[in-house]
C-alpha atoms as an extended CHARMM CRD file, in Angstrom:
* protein
*
        84  EXT
         1         1  UNK       CA             -8.4250000000        6.5130000000      -16.8020000000  PROA      1               0.0000000000
         2         2  UNK       CA            -10.6140000000        9.2140000000      -15.4150000000  PROA      2               0.0000000000
         3         3  UNK       CA            -13.2680000000        6.7580000000      -14.3080000000  PROA      3               0.0000000000
         4         4  UNK       CA            -11.0650000000        5.9910000000      -11.2870000000  PROA      4               0.0000000000
         5         5  UNK       CA            -10.8550000000        9.6350000000      -10.2450000000  PROA      5               0.0000000000
         6         6  UNK       CA            -13.6900000000        9.5210000000       -7.7630000000  PROA      6               0.0000000000
         7         7  UNK       CA            -14.3750000000       10.7330000000       -4.2360000000  PROA      7               0.0000000000
         8         8  UNK       CA            -14.2710000000        7.1460000000       -2.9140000000  PROA      8               0.0000000000
         9         9  UNK       CA            -10.8390000000        6.5410000000       -4.5080000000  PROA      9               0.0000000000
        10        10  UNK       CA             -9.5660000000        9.7490000000       -2.9100000000  PROA      10              0.0000000000
        11        11  UNK       CA            -10.8880000000        8.5760000000        0.4670000000  PROA      11              0.0000000000
        12        12  UNK       CA             -9.1950000000        5.1730000000        0.1220000000  PROA      12              0.0000000000
        13        13  UNK       CA             -5.8780000000        6.6640000000       -0.9720000000  PROA      13              0.0000000000
        14        14  UNK       CA             -6.0010000000        9.0820000000        1.9700000000  PROA      14              0.0000000000
        15        15  UNK       CA             -6.6730000000        6.1880000000        4.3510000000  PROA      15              0.0000000000
        16        16  UNK       CA             -3.6610000000        4.2500000000        3.0850000000  PROA      16              0.0000000000
        17        17  UNK       CA             -1.5020000000        7.3490000000        3.1870000000  PROA      17              0.0000000000
        18        18  UNK       CA             -2.4590000000        7.8930000000        6.8190000000  PROA      18              0.0000000000
        19        19  UNK       CA             -1.6200000000        4.2760000000        7.7090000000  PROA      19              0.0000000000
        20        20  UNK       CA              1.7490000000        4.5210000000        6.0010000000  PROA      20              0.0000000000
        21        21  UNK       CA              2.5590000000        7.8310000000        7.7400000000  PROA      21              0.0000000000
        22        22  UNK       CA              1.5570000000        6.3930000000       11.1330000000  PROA      22              0.0000000000
        23        23  UNK       CA              3.9930000000        3.4960000000       10.6430000000  PROA      23              0.0000000000
        24        24  UNK       CA              6.8180000000        5.6490000000        9.2970000000  PROA      24              0.0000000000
        25        25  UNK       CA              6.7970000000        4.2570000000        5.7650000000  PROA      25              0.0000000000
        26        26  UNK       CA              5.7790000000        5.5670000000        2.3770000000  PROA      26              0.0000000000
        27        27  UNK       CA              2.5180000000        4.6840000000        0.6810000000  PROA      27              0.0000000000
        28        28  UNK       CA              4.5060000000        2.8960000000       -2.0200000000  PROA      28              0.0000000000
        29        29  UNK       CA              6.2870000000        0.8090000000        0.5890000000  PROA      29              0.0000000000
        30        30  UNK       CA              2.9810000000       -0.0800000000        2.1960000000  PROA      30              0.0000000000
        31        31  UNK       CA              1.6200000000       -1.2430000000       -1.1830000000  PROA      31              0.0000000000
        32        32  UNK       CA              4.7090000000       -3.2980000000       -1.9680000000  PROA      32              0.0000000000
        33        33  UNK       CA              4.8260000000       -4.9210000000        1.4640000000  PROA      33              0.0000000000
        34        34  UNK       CA              1.0960000000       -5.7400000000        1.2390000000  PROA      34              0.0000000000
        35        35  UNK       CA              1.5900000000       -7.4680000000       -2.1020000000  PROA      35              0.0000000000
        36        36  UNK       CA              4.6660000000       -9.2620000000       -0.6890000000  PROA      36              0.0000000000
        37        37  UNK       CA              2.6410000000      -10.8410000000        2.1080000000  PROA      37              0.0000000000
        38        38  UNK       CA             -0.3210000000      -11.9680000000        0.0150000000  PROA      38              0.0000000000
        39        39  UNK       CA             -0.4510000000      -15.7770000000       -0.0610000000  PROA      39              0.0000000000
        40        40  UNK       CA              0.2470000000      -17.1520000000       -3.4890000000  PROA      40              0.0000000000
        41        41  UNK       CA              2.2110000000      -14.1770000000       -4.7890000000  PROA      41              0.0000000000
        42        42  UNK       CA              5.6090000000      -15.5630000000       -5.7320000000  PROA      42              0.0000000000
        43        43  UNK       CA              7.1890000000      -12.3100000000       -6.8510000000  PROA      43              0.0000000000
        44        44  UNK       CA              6.5600000000       -8.6050000000       -6.6120000000  PROA      44              0.0000000000
        45        45  UNK       CA              7.4100000000       -6.4280000000       -9.5910000000  PROA      45              0.0000000000
        46        46  UNK       CA              8.8570000000       -2.9820000000       -8.9280000000  PROA      46              0.0000000000
        47        47  UNK       CA              9.5850000000       -0.2850000000      -11.4530000000  PROA      47              0.0000000000
        48        48  UNK       CA             12.0200000000        2.4090000000      -10.4090000000  PROA      48              0.0000000000
        49        49  UNK       CA             13.0420000000        5.4040000000      -12.4430000000  PROA      49              0.0000000000
        50        50  UNK       CA             15.6530000000        6.6660000000       -9.9860000000  PROA      50              0.0000000000
        51        51  UNK       CA             18.1080000000        5.2200000000       -7.5050000000  PROA      51              0.0000000000
        52        52  UNK       CA             16.1470000000        6.8340000000       -4.6460000000  PROA      52              0.0000000000
        53        53  UNK       CA             12.9440000000        5.1380000000       -5.8020000000  PROA      53              0.0000000000
        54        54  UNK       CA             14.7380000000        1.7950000000       -6.1550000000  PROA      54              0.0000000000
        55        55  UNK       CA             16.1260000000        2.1000000000       -2.5940000000  PROA      55              0.0000000000
        56        56  UNK       CA             12.6400000000        3.0160000000       -1.2840000000  PROA      56              0.0000000000
        57        57  UNK       CA             11.1110000000        0.0220000000       -3.0400000000  PROA      57              0.0000000000
        58        58  UNK       CA             13.7480000000       -2.4180000000       -1.8110000000  PROA      58              0.0000000000
        59        59  UNK       CA             13.3760000000       -1.1920000000        1.7930000000  PROA      59              0.0000000000
        60        60  UNK       CA              9.6740000000       -2.1200000000        1.6460000000  PROA      60              0.0000000000
        61        61  UNK       CA             10.5320000000       -5.7820000000        1.8540000000  PROA      61              0.0000000000
        62        62  UNK       CA             12.1970000000       -5.2870000000        5.2890000000  PROA      62              0.0000000000
        63        63  UNK       CA              9.0340000000       -3.8150000000        6.8160000000  PROA      63              0.0000000000
        64        64  UNK       CA              7.4720000000       -5.8080000000        9.6250000000  PROA      64              0.0000000000
        65        65  UNK       CA              3.9470000000       -6.4460000000        8.4460000000  PROA      65              0.0000000000
        66        66  UNK       CA              2.7360000000       -6.8760000000       12.0210000000  PROA      66              0.0000000000
        67        67  UNK       CA             -0.7520000000       -7.4950000000       13.3220000000  PROA      67              0.0000000000
        68        68  UNK       CA             -1.4460000000       -3.7630000000       13.9020000000  PROA      68              0.0000000000
        69        69  UNK       CA             -0.4590000000       -2.7960000000       10.3510000000  PROA      69              0.0000000000
        70        70  UNK       CA             -2.3150000000       -5.7580000000        8.8820000000  PROA      70              0.0000000000
        71        71  UNK       CA             -5.4350000000       -4.8970000000       10.8510000000  PROA      71              0.0000000000
        72        72  UNK       CA             -5.4360000000       -1.2850000000        9.7070000000  PROA      72              0.0000000000
        73        73  UNK       CA             -5.0250000000       -2.2510000000        6.0740000000  PROA      73              0.0000000000
        74        74  UNK       CA             -7.6890000000       -4.9680000000        6.4170000000  PROA      74              0.0000000000
        75        75  UNK       CA            -10.1560000000       -2.4200000000        7.8500000000  PROA      75              0.0000000000
        76        76  UNK       CA             -9.7340000000       -0.2270000000        4.7610000000  PROA      76              0.0000000000
        77        77  UNK       CA            -10.0360000000       -3.2000000000        2.4370000000  PROA      77              0.0000000000
        78        78  UNK       CA            -13.2450000000       -4.3770000000        4.1310000000  PROA      78              0.0000000000
        79        79  UNK       CA            -14.7750000000       -0.9030000000        4.0220000000  PROA      79              0.0000000000
        80        80  UNK       CA            -13.8970000000       -0.3540000000        0.3690000000  PROA      80              0.0000000000
        81        81  UNK       CA            -13.7670000000       -3.6960000000       -1.4400000000  PROA      81              0.0000000000
        82        82  UNK       CA            -13.7550000000       -2.1160000000       -4.9110000000  PROA      82              0.0000000000
        83        83  UNK       CA            -13.2440000000        1.6690000000       -4.6010000000  PROA      83              0.0000000000
        84        84  UNK       CA            -13.0550000000        2.2310000000       -8.3420000000  PROA      84              0.0000000000
């Protein structure tokens, strides 16, 4: 809903977009890979409406969620625990 359309949400989305761009991946791939590495998550649901989107989503699981990437995501999470 509109209650999530705030300046803070825009700032957080921009931060994640910048991290993804820096690492040569899409923001969707970053989100999927982050979910994939969360302890206790046994499956990650994707929903693709095109073959290109399906391929992008599948490629996310081959990303190396290394210490640098994890640290950058963690910094955004710590700064904005609940942005909406």
